[in-house]
Amino acid sequence: MAYDAFMWLDGGEPTAEGETLDATYKDKKAFEIYSFSFGASNPTTIGSASGGAGAGKVSISSFNIMKKTDSASAAMFTNCAKGKHFDAAHVVLRKAGGVAIEYLKYNFEEVFVESIQWSGSSGGDDTPTESVSFAFGKMAIEYEPQLAKGEEGTKKTATWDIRTNMPS
């Protein structure tokens, strides 16, 4: 399934202002992202001579994106270099074509740029890209399925506060 992905950041010194021309996200000063990744793991020990399974503390990885270099890049670098955080980051995935349904959203609070890496090659039409990794204090995930007739289904949500290791 093809999708469009947008991200925008609130706060920061300086603020990050993306360049999307998409009518829905232009006013939010969003930028388009090519790819993203992040996840969670909870190492578990199953079975031993003294008892059953035991779970450890969840480990949530950084939120990583790849995007083209744009007007938000300098602000992300500056906040990284200064150790300053953004108040929030928002990521929206929208089905491409037909009815543009926002079906997956990630929201993060107290967001730090952990790293920013640029890459590019000359001789082509490609714009330089950057890989950015974000650490965060809280997160929320919202998934909204699309039903067979195209209408939106029941939202599924999850939240987590990394600082307290509890749902937020």
Tab-separated table of N, CA and C in Angstrom:
chain	number	residue	atom	x	y	z
A	1	MET	N	0.848	-1.171	0.000
A	1	MET	CA	0.000	0.000	0.000
A	1	MET	C	0.894	1.235	0.000
A	2	ALA	N	0.661	2.098	-0.931
A	2	ALA	CA	1.406	3.358	-1.005
A	2	ALA	C	0.847	4.346	0.018
A	3	TYR	N	1.743	5.127	0.585
A	3	TYR	CA	1.307	6.137	1.550
A	3	TYR	C	2.180	7.372	1.432
A	4	ASP	N	1.629	8.486	1.895
A	4	ASP	CA	2.364	9.734	2.042
A	4	ASP	C	2.653	9.889	3.529
A	5	ALA	N	3.838	10.383	3.863
A	5	ALA	CA	4.212	10.546	5.269
A	5	ALA	C	4.703	11.969	5.502
A	6	PHE	N	4.201	12.576	6.563
A	6	PHE	CA	4.534	13.956	6.907
A	6	PHE	C	4.944	14.023	8.369
A	7	MET	N	5.832	14.958	8.668
A	7	MET	CA	6.273	15.173	10.046
A	7	MET	C	6.435	16.661	10.281
A	8	TRP	N	6.112	17.102	11.493
A	8	TRP	CA	6.383	18.482	11.882
A	8	TRP	C	6.768	18.504	13.356
A	9	LEU	N	7.502	19.549	13.710
A	9	LEU	CA	8.042	19.703	15.055
A	9	LEU	C	7.514	20.991	15.675
A	10	ASP	N	7.129	20.930	16.939
A	10	ASP	CA	6.681	22.112	17.681
A	10	ASP	C	7.803	22.571	18.599
A	11	GLY	N	7.952	23.883	18.751
A	11	GLY	CA	8.944	24.436	19.661
A	11	GLY	C	10.336	24.371	19.062
A	12	GLY	N	11.326	24.364	19.922
A	12	GLY	CA	12.714	24.325	19.481
A	12	GLY	C	13.311	25.713	19.374
A	13	GLU	N	14.625	25.775	19.495
A	13	GLU	CA	15.370	27.035	19.359
A	13	GLU	C	16.520	26.812	18.401
A	14	PRO	N	16.404	27.091	17.143
A	14	PRO	CA	15.270	27.707	16.442
A	14	PRO	C	14.203	26.671	16.084
A	15	THR	N	13.065	27.157	15.597
A	15	THR	CA	11.992	26.263	15.178
A	15	THR	C	12.342	25.640	13.830
A	16	ALA	N	11.830	24.440	13.605
A	16	ALA	CA	12.066	23.725	12.344
A	16	ALA	C	10.848	23.920	11.451
A	17	GLU	N	11.061	24.487	10.291
A	17	GLU	CA	9.965	24.748	9.364
A	17	GLU	C	10.215	24.007	8.062
A	18	GLY	N	9.380	22.992	7.814
A	18	GLY	CA	9.499	22.196	6.602
A	18	GLY	C	8.907	22.900	5.400
A	19	GLU	N	9.043	22.264	4.240
A	19	GLU	CA	8.665	22.890	2.975
A	19	GLU	C	7.579	22.155	2.202
A	20	THR	N	6.784	21.305	2.856
A	20	THR	CA	5.781	20.594	2.077
A	20	THR	C	4.821	21.572	1.413
A	21	LEU	N	4.378	21.220	0.240
A	21	LEU	CA	3.377	22.016	-0.471
A	21	LEU	C	1.990	21.416	-0.319
A	22	ASP	N	1.889	20.300	0.391
A	22	ASP	CA	0.605	19.647	0.603
A	22	ASP	C	-0.330	20.582	1.364
A	23	ALA	N	-1.525	20.767	0.831
A	23	ALA	CA	-2.474	21.729	1.405
A	23	ALA	C	-2.826	21.419	2.857
A	24	THR	N	-2.904	20.153	3.220
A	24	THR	CA	-3.289	19.779	4.580
A	24	THR	C	-2.200	20.098	5.598
A	25	TYR	N	-0.941	19.973	5.215
A	25	TYR	CA	0.155	20.073	6.177
A	25	TYR	C	1.051	21.288	5.996
A	26	LYS	N	0.794	22.078	4.964
A	26	LYS	CA	1.631	23.251	4.698
A	26	LYS	C	1.621	24.228	5.871
A	27	ASP	N	0.442	24.509	6.427
A	27	ASP	CA	0.335	25.461	7.537
A	27	ASP	C	0.997	24.954	8.818
A	28	LYS	N	1.194	23.651	8.923
A	28	LYS	CA	1.877	23.083	10.087
A	28	LYS	C	3.390	23.144	9.919
A	29	LYS	N	3.826	23.613	8.737
A	29	LYS	CA	5.253	23.685	8.396
A	29	LYS	C	5.895	22.297	8.440
A	30	ALA	N	5.161	21.338	7.897
A	30	ALA	CA	5.610	19.946	7.870
A	30	ALA	C	6.623	19.711	6.761
A	31	PHE	N	7.314	18.600	6.867
A	31	PHE	CA	8.173	18.122	5.792
A	31	PHE	C	7.777	16.679	5.500
A	32	GLU	N	8.065	16.246	4.293
A	32	GLU	CA	7.741	14.884	3.891
A	32	GLU	C	8.887	13.967	4.289
A	33	ILE	N	8.539	12.771	4.735
A	33	ILE	CA	9.581	11.804	5.071
A	33	ILE	C	9.494	10.625	4.111
A	34	TYR	N	10.670	10.128	3.720
A	34	TYR	CA	10.752	8.997	2.794
A	34	TYR	C	10.589	7.669	3.516
A	35	SER	N	11.147	7.579	4.709
A	35	SER	CA	11.061	6.332	5.469
A	35	SER	C	11.227	6.647	6.950
A	36	PHE	N	10.823	5.687	7.774
A	36	PHE	CA	10.961	5.834	9.216
A	36	PHE	C	11.134	4.455	9.833
A	37	SER	N	11.655	4.438	11.053
A	37	SER	CA	11.747	3.185	11.798
A	37	SER	C	11.865	3.494	13.285
A	38	PHE	N	11.304	2.623	14.072
A	38	PHE	CA	11.530	2.605	15.513
A	38	PHE	C	10.802	1.399	16.065
A	39	GLY	N	11.055	1.069	17.314
A	39	GLY	CA	10.415	-0.109	17.870
A	39	GLY	C	10.632	-0.203	19.364
A	40	ALA	N	10.169	-1.316	19.897
A	40	ALA	CA	10.290	-1.581	21.325
A	40	ALA	C	10.687	-3.038	21.511
A	41	SER	N	11.413	-3.289	22.582
A	41	SER	CA	11.756	-4.668	22.925
A	41	SER	C	11.685	-4.813	24.439
A	42	ASN	N	11.400	-6.023	24.863
A	42	ASN	CA	11.310	-6.311	26.285
A	42	ASN	C	11.898	-7.700	26.509
A	43	PRO	N	13.190	-7.767	26.798
A	43	PRO	CA	13.836	-9.069	26.981
A	43	PRO	C	13.132	-9.885	28.063
A	44	THR	N	12.898	-11.137	27.764
A	44	THR	CA	12.171	-12.008	28.668
A	44	THR	C	12.951	-13.300	28.867
A	45	THR	N	12.944	-13.792	30.072
A	45	THR	CA	13.535	-15.082	30.375
A	45	THR	C	12.397	-16.056	30.608
A	46	ILE	N	12.355	-17.101	29.805
A	46	ILE	CA	11.274	-18.077	29.949
A	46	ILE	C	11.824	-19.344	30.571
A	47	GLY	N	11.244	-19.676	31.691
A	47	GLY	CA	11.565	-20.938	32.351
A	47	GLY	C	12.946	-20.991	32.967
A	48	SER	N	12.998	-21.489	34.143
A	48	SER	CA	14.253	-21.764	34.831
A	48	SER	C	13.945	-22.746	35.947
A	49	ALA	N	14.953	-23.189	36.619
A	49	ALA	CA	14.744	-24.135	37.713
A	49	ALA	C	13.972	-23.509	38.865
A	50	SER	N	14.045	-22.178	38.974
A	50	SER	CA	13.416	-21.530	40.125
A	50	SER	C	12.083	-20.868	39.834
A	51	GLY	N	11.636	-20.850	38.578
A	51	GLY	CA	10.357	-20.194	38.339
A	51	GLY	C	10.018	-20.082	36.875
A	52	GLY	N	9.023	-19.272	36.584
A	52	GLY	CA	8.514	-19.110	35.230
A	52	GLY	C	9.130	-17.929	34.517
A	53	ALA	N	8.365	-17.371	33.623
A	53	ALA	CA	8.843	-16.269	32.786
A	53	ALA	C	8.903	-14.976	33.588
A	54	GLY	N	9.855	-14.147	33.241
A	54	GLY	CA	9.977	-12.835	33.866
A	54	GLY	C	10.322	-11.813	32.811
A	55	ALA	N	9.670	-10.682	32.852
A	55	ALA	CA	9.908	-9.636	31.858
A	55	ALA	C	10.763	-8.534	32.458
A	56	GLY	N	11.596	-7.955	31.630
A	56	GLY	CA	12.410	-6.821	32.047
A	56	GLY	C	11.697	-5.521	31.741
A	57	LYS	N	12.441	-4.452	31.734
A	57	LYS	CA	11.910	-3.128	31.417
A	57	LYS	C	11.933	-2.938	29.908
A	58	VAL	N	10.881	-2.363	29.376
A	58	VAL	CA	10.815	-2.129	27.936
A	58	VAL	C	11.932	-1.175	27.512
A	59	SER	N	12.482	-1.443	26.356
A	59	SER	CA	13.488	-0.571	25.752
A	59	SER	C	12.899	-0.048	24.449
A	60	ILE	N	12.700	1.245	24.370
A	60	ILE	CA	12.115	1.850	23.174
A	60	ILE	C	13.227	2.544	22.406
A	61	SER	N	13.348	2.185	21.141
A	61	SER	CA	14.432	2.728	20.327
A	61	SER	C	14.132	4.155	19.889
A	62	SER	N	15.138	4.790	19.362
A	62	SER	CA	14.977	6.125	18.787
A	62	SER	C	14.023	6.058	17.602
A	63	PHE	N	13.381	7.183	17.303
A	63	PHE	CA	12.551	7.303	16.107
A	63	PHE	C	13.462	7.846	15.012
A	64	ASN	N	13.620	7.075	13.943
A	64	ASN	CA	14.553	7.414	12.867
A	64	ASN	C	13.798	7.719	11.589
A	65	ILE	N	14.212	8.775	10.901
A	65	ILE	CA	13.583	9.123	9.628
A	65	ILE	C	14.651	9.367	8.572
A	66	MET	N	14.215	9.273	7.322
A	66	MET	CA	15.013	9.743	6.201
A	66	MET	C	14.142	10.735	5.449
A	67	LYS	N	14.720	11.886	5.103
A	67	LYS	CA	13.997	12.950	4.426
A	67	LYS	C	14.955	13.704	3.526
A	68	LYS	N	14.397	14.512	2.644
A	68	LYS	CA	15.281	15.356	1.842
A	68	LYS	C	15.747	16.527	2.700
A	69	THR	N	16.913	17.038	2.389
A	69	THR	CA	17.426	18.213	3.076
A	69	THR	C	16.572	19.410	2.680
A	70	ASP	N	16.082	20.146	3.680
A	70	ASP	CA	15.208	21.287	3.405
A	70	ASP	C	15.412	22.356	4.472
A	71	SER	N	14.485	23.290	4.558
A	71	SER	CA	14.639	24.415	5.484
A	71	SER	C	14.554	24.007	6.951
A	72	ALA	N	14.054	22.819	7.260
A	72	ALA	CA	14.013	22.346	8.648
A	72	ALA	C	15.357	21.780	9.102
A	73	SER	N	16.227	21.484	8.160
A	73	SER	CA	17.485	20.791	8.465
A	73	SER	C	18.390	21.581	9.401
A	74	ALA	N	18.561	22.860	9.142
A	74	ALA	CA	19.454	23.676	9.973
A	74	ALA	C	18.959	23.744	11.413
A	75	ALA	N	17.650	23.873	11.603
A	75	ALA	CA	17.095	23.934	12.960
A	75	ALA	C	17.286	22.608	13.686
A	76	MET	N	17.131	21.499	12.976
A	76	MET	CA	17.349	20.205	13.621
A	76	MET	C	18.815	20.050	14.020
A	77	PHE	N	19.725	20.465	13.147
A	77	PHE	CA	21.151	20.413	13.480
A	77	PHE	C	21.460	21.303	14.688
A	78	THR	N	20.961	22.528	14.675
A	78	THR	CA	21.242	23.471	15.762
A	78	THR	C	20.725	22.948	17.095
A	79	ASN	N	19.502	22.411	17.115
A	79	ASN	CA	18.960	21.865	18.357
A	79	ASN	C	19.765	20.660	18.826
A	80	CYS	N	20.247	19.862	17.892
A	80	CYS	CA	21.111	18.731	18.238
A	80	CYS	C	22.408	19.243	18.863
A	81	ALA	N	23.043	20.188	18.212
A	81	ALA	CA	24.332	20.705	18.681
A	81	ALA	C	24.217	21.378	20.047
A	82	LYS	N	23.118	22.083	20.287
A	82	LYS	CA	22.921	22.788	21.559
A	82	LYS	C	22.365	21.888	22.658
A	83	GLY	N	21.897	20.686	22.296
A	83	GLY	CA	21.266	19.818	23.284
A	83	GLY	C	19.896	20.311	23.695
A	84	LYS	N	19.248	21.073	22.825
A	84	LYS	CA	17.903	21.606	23.098
A	84	LYS	C	16.855	20.641	22.545
A	85	HIS	N	15.684	20.660	23.143
A	85	HIS	CA	14.633	19.760	22.671
A	85	HIS	C	13.513	20.528	21.973
A	86	PHE	N	12.761	19.805	21.161
A	86	PHE	CA	11.507	20.289	20.604
A	86	PHE	C	10.407	19.859	21.566
A	87	ASP	N	9.360	20.664	21.671
A	87	ASP	CA	8.258	20.312	22.570
A	87	ASP	C	7.562	19.036	22.120
A	88	ALA	N	7.370	18.906	20.803
A	88	ALA	CA	6.635	17.753	20.282
A	88	ALA	C	7.020	17.488	18.832
A	89	ALA	N	6.796	16.252	18.423
A	89	ALA	CA	6.941	15.852	17.023
A	89	ALA	C	5.693	15.074	16.645
A	90	HIS	N	5.229	15.281	15.430
A	90	HIS	CA	4.016	14.634	14.943
A	90	HIS	C	4.314	13.992	13.596
A	91	VAL	N	3.904	12.750	13.437
A	91	VAL	CA	4.076	12.027	12.179
A	91	VAL	C	2.713	11.497	11.770
A	92	VAL	N	2.347	11.733	10.509
A	92	VAL	CA	1.068	11.265	9.986
A	92	VAL	C	1.321	10.495	8.704
A	93	LEU	N	0.740	9.300	8.611
A	93	LEU	CA	0.764	8.520	7.380
A	93	LEU	C	-0.631	8.541	6.794
A	94	ARG	N	-0.682	8.788	5.502
A	94	ARG	CA	-1.958	8.944	4.808
A	94	ARG	C	-1.923	8.058	3.573
A	95	LYS	N	-3.017	7.354	3.326
A	95	LYS	CA	-3.095	6.528	2.124
A	95	LYS	C	-3.002	7.415	0.900
A	96	ALA	N	-2.170	6.997	-0.048
A	96	ALA	CA	-1.979	7.771	-1.272
A	96	ALA	C	-3.066	7.411	-2.276
A	97	GLY	N	-3.500	8.410	-3.040
A	97	GLY	CA	-4.508	8.190	-4.069
A	97	GLY	C	-5.895	8.062	-3.480
A	98	GLY	N	-6.901	8.189	-4.339
A	98	GLY	CA	-8.286	8.046	-3.897
A	98	GLY	C	-8.596	8.946	-2.726
A	99	VAL	N	-9.288	8.393	-1.732
A	99	VAL	CA	-9.603	9.133	-0.515
A	99	VAL	C	-8.370	9.097	0.382
A	100	ALA	N	-7.843	10.246	0.692
A	100	ALA	CA	-6.609	10.344	1.477
A	100	ALA	C	-6.923	10.228	2.963
A	101	ILE	N	-6.975	9.008	3.458
A	101	ILE	CA	-7.302	8.764	4.863
A	101	ILE	C	-6.029	8.736	5.697
A	102	GLU	N	-6.016	9.526	6.759
A	102	GLU	CA	-4.924	9.465	7.733
A	102	GLU	C	-5.171	8.218	8.574
A	103	TYR	N	-4.313	7.236	8.426
A	103	TYR	CA	-4.582	5.973	9.107
A	103	TYR	C	-3.588	5.634	10.224
A	104	LEU	N	-2.455	6.321	10.268
A	104	LEU	CA	-1.478	6.036	11.308
A	104	LEU	C	-0.828	7.340	11.759
A	105	LYS	N	-0.823	7.559	13.080
A	105	LYS	CA	-0.236	8.780	13.639
A	105	LYS	C	0.680	8.412	14.796
A	106	TYR	N	1.811	9.089	14.846
A	106	TYR	CA	2.740	8.988	15.968
A	106	TYR	C	2.912	10.392	16.531
A	107	ASN	N	2.778	10.523	17.827
A	107	ASN	CA	3.006	11.806	18.490
A	107	ASN	C	4.014	11.589	19.609
A	108	PHE	N	4.991	12.472	19.666
A	108	PHE	CA	6.065	12.375	20.639
A	108	PHE	C	6.165	13.687	21.402
A	109	GLU	N	6.539	13.614	22.674
A	109	GLU	CA	6.768	14.804	23.489
A	109	GLU	C	8.205	14.817	23.982
A	110	GLU	N	8.702	16.025	24.266
A	110	GLU	CA	10.068	16.229	24.738
A	110	GLU	C	11.045	15.494	23.813
A	111	VAL	N	11.187	16.042	22.623
A	111	VAL	CA	11.889	15.381	21.523
A	111	VAL	C	13.279	15.985	21.323
A	112	PHE	N	14.287	15.150	21.378
A	112	PHE	CA	15.677	15.557	21.157
A	112	PHE	C	16.185	14.968	19.847
A	113	VAL	N	16.925	15.759	19.084
A	113	VAL	CA	17.619	15.231	17.910
A	113	VAL	C	18.901	14.590	18.420
A	114	GLU	N	18.970	13.268	18.329
A	114	GLU	CA	20.169	12.543	18.775
A	114	GLU	C	21.280	12.599	17.740
A	115	SER	N	20.891	12.517	16.471
A	115	SER	CA	21.897	12.588	15.409
A	115	SER	C	21.240	13.030	14.114
A	116	ILE	N	22.038	13.651	13.270
A	116	ILE	CA	21.600	14.032	11.929
A	116	ILE	C	22.783	13.763	10.997
A	117	GLN	N	22.523	13.005	9.949
A	117	GLN	CA	23.562	12.591	9.006
A	117	GLN	C	23.099	12.947	7.603
A	118	TRP	N	23.946	13.615	6.839
A	118	TRP	CA	23.601	13.990	5.473
A	118	TRP	C	24.272	13.057	4.481
A	119	SER	N	23.617	12.863	3.337
A	119	SER	CA	24.229	12.088	2.256
A	119	SER	C	23.693	12.586	0.928
A	120	GLY	N	24.464	12.360	-0.107
A	120	GLY	CA	24.053	12.780	-1.438
A	120	GLY	C	25.072	12.327	-2.457
A	121	SER	N	24.714	12.488	-3.711
A	121	SER	CA	25.638	12.175	-4.797
A	121	SER	C	25.418	13.183	-5.909
A	122	SER	N	26.482	13.524	-6.585
A	122	SER	CA	26.361	14.498	-7.666
A	122	SER	C	26.076	13.781	-8.975
A	123	GLY	N	25.655	14.543	-9.951
A	123	GLY	CA	25.452	13.991	-11.276
A	123	GLY	C	24.048	13.498	-11.550
A	124	GLY	N	23.181	13.544	-10.589
A	124	GLY	CA	21.815	13.084	-10.800
A	124	GLY	C	20.828	14.157	-10.417
A	125	ASP	N	19.584	13.798	-10.465
A	125	ASP	CA	18.526	14.724	-10.082
A	125	ASP	C	18.201	14.624	-8.597
A	126	ASP	N	18.887	13.742	-7.897
A	126	ASP	CA	18.571	13.517	-6.496
A	126	ASP	C	18.944	14.712	-5.636
A	127	THR	N	18.054	15.028	-4.716
A	127	THR	CA	18.311	16.048	-3.709
A	127	THR	C	19.059	15.381	-2.564
A	128	PRO	N	20.013	16.043	-1.939
A	128	PRO	CA	20.668	15.442	-0.773
A	128	PRO	C	19.626	15.048	0.278
A	129	THR	N	19.898	13.958	0.959
A	129	THR	CA	18.982	13.472	1.988
A	129	THR	C	19.677	13.507	3.337
A	130	GLU	N	18.880	13.302	4.366
A	130	GLU	CA	19.434	13.222	5.712
A	130	GLU	C	18.697	12.160	6.500
A	131	SER	N	19.431	11.532	7.375
A	131	SER	CA	18.870	10.584	8.330
A	131	SER	C	18.921	11.261	9.690
A	132	VAL	N	17.782	11.271	10.367
A	132	VAL	CA	17.682	11.958	11.653
A	132	VAL	C	17.138	10.973	12.680
A	133	SER	N	17.758	10.938	13.849
A	133	SER	CA	17.302	10.091	14.951
A	133	SER	C	16.828	10.978	16.093
A	134	PHE	N	15.659	10.650	16.614
A	134	PHE	CA	15.040	11.424	17.694
A	134	PHE	C	14.865	10.552	18.938
A	135	ALA	N	15.204	11.096	20.092
A	135	ALA	CA	14.856	10.499	21.380
A	135	ALA	C	13.665	11.286	21.912
A	136	PHE	N	12.871	10.674	22.770
A	136	PHE	CA	11.649	11.333	23.237
A	136	PHE	C	11.280	10.821	24.613
A	137	GLY	N	10.476	11.631	25.331
A	137	GLY	CA	10.056	11.273	26.674
A	137	GLY	C	8.730	10.544	26.734
A	138	LYS	N	7.811	10.900	25.845
A	138	LYS	CA	6.491	10.262	25.790
A	138	LYS	C	6.134	10.001	24.343
A	139	MET	N	5.277	9.005	24.138
A	139	MET	CA	4.828	8.718	22.782
A	139	MET	C	3.380	8.239	22.784
A	140	ALA	N	2.730	8.434	21.653
A	140	ALA	CA	1.376	7.927	21.440
A	140	ALA	C	1.287	7.430	20.001
A	141	ILE	N	0.625	6.301	19.831
A	141	ILE	CA	0.387	5.721	18.512
A	141	ILE	C	-1.116	5.625	18.323
A	142	GLU	N	-1.576	6.009	17.145
A	142	GLU	CA	-3.002	5.914	16.825
A	142	GLU	C	-3.147	5.299	15.439
A	143	TYR	N	-3.843	4.175	15.370
A	143	TYR	CA	-4.079	3.493	14.096
A	143	TYR	C	-5.579	3.445	13.839
A	144	GLU	N	-5.970	3.818	12.640
A	144	GLU	CA	-7.380	3.804	12.271
A	144	GLU	C	-7.549	2.986	10.995
A	145	PRO	N	-8.098	1.765	11.115
A	145	PRO	CA	-8.243	0.930	9.925
A	145	PRO	C	-9.300	1.474	8.971
A	146	GLN	N	-9.132	1.108	7.719
A	146	GLN	CA	-10.138	1.442	6.718
A	146	GLN	C	-10.943	0.178	6.451
A	147	LEU	N	-12.251	0.290	6.547
A	147	LEU	CA	-13.122	-0.857	6.340
A	147	LEU	C	-13.332	-1.105	4.850
A	148	ALA	N	-13.951	-2.229	4.523
A	148	ALA	CA	-14.092	-2.670	3.131
A	148	ALA	C	-14.757	-1.633	2.233
A	149	LYS	N	-15.720	-0.897	2.746
A	149	LYS	CA	-16.436	0.087	1.921
A	149	LYS	C	-15.767	1.457	1.931
A	150	GLY	N	-14.578	1.554	2.520
A	150	GLY	CA	-13.837	2.806	2.511
A	150	GLY	C	-14.009	3.664	3.743
A	151	GLU	N	-14.971	3.331	4.599
A	151	GLU	CA	-15.165	4.147	5.797
A	151	GLU	C	-14.102	3.805	6.843
A	152	GLU	N	-13.927	4.735	7.772
A	152	GLU	CA	-12.925	4.559	8.811
A	152	GLU	C	-13.441	3.621	9.890
A	153	GLY	N	-12.552	2.768	10.393
A	153	GLY	CA	-12.897	1.837	11.455
A	153	GLY	C	-12.631	2.431	12.826
A	154	THR	N	-12.659	1.584	13.836
A	154	THR	CA	-12.436	2.007	15.213
A	154	THR	C	-10.948	2.232	15.471
A	155	LYS	N	-10.617	3.381	16.033
A	155	LYS	CA	-9.223	3.725	16.327
A	155	LYS	C	-8.649	2.800	17.394
A	156	LYS	N	-7.397	2.463	17.207
A	156	LYS	CA	-6.630	1.698	18.188
A	156	LYS	C	-5.490	2.603	18.648
A	157	THR	N	-5.312	2.746	19.949
A	157	THR	CA	-4.288	3.665	20.456
A	157	THR	C	-3.404	2.988	21.505
A	158	ALA	N	-2.211	3.515	21.646
A	158	ALA	CA	-1.286	3.098	22.699
A	158	ALA	C	-0.455	4.314	23.084
A	159	THR	N	-0.142	4.434	24.360
A	159	THR	CA	0.698	5.531	24.843
A	159	THR	C	1.759	4.964	25.778
A	160	TRP	N	2.869	5.688	25.908
A	160	TRP	CA	3.901	5.267	26.856
A	160	TRP	C	4.726	6.467	27.278
A	161	ASP	N	4.992	6.530	28.575
A	161	ASP	CA	5.882	7.538	29.140
A	161	ASP	C	7.192	6.831	29.467
A	162	ILE	N	8.216	7.127	28.732
A	162	ILE	CA	9.492	6.441	28.893
A	162	ILE	C	10.121	6.763	30.243
A	163	ARG	N	9.911	7.975	30.730
A	163	ARG	CA	10.524	8.377	31.998
A	163	ARG	C	9.971	7.592	33.177
A	164	THR	N	8.675	7.300	33.160
A	164	THR	CA	8.064	6.566	34.270
A	164	THR	C	7.893	5.082	33.965
A	165	ASN	N	8.134	4.693	32.711
A	165	ASN	CA	7.938	3.319	32.249
A	165	ASN	C	6.504	2.852	32.500
A	166	MET	N	5.559	3.748	32.176
A	166	MET	CA	4.132	3.473	32.378
A	166	MET	C	3.343	4.049	31.206
A	167	PRO	N	2.120	3.535	30.987
A	167	PRO	CA	1.253	4.196	30.000
A	167	PRO	C	1.027	5.645	30.418
A	168	SER	N	0.923	6.524	29.432
A	168	SER	CA	0.732	7.941	29.776
A	168	SER	C	-0.699	8.374	29.536
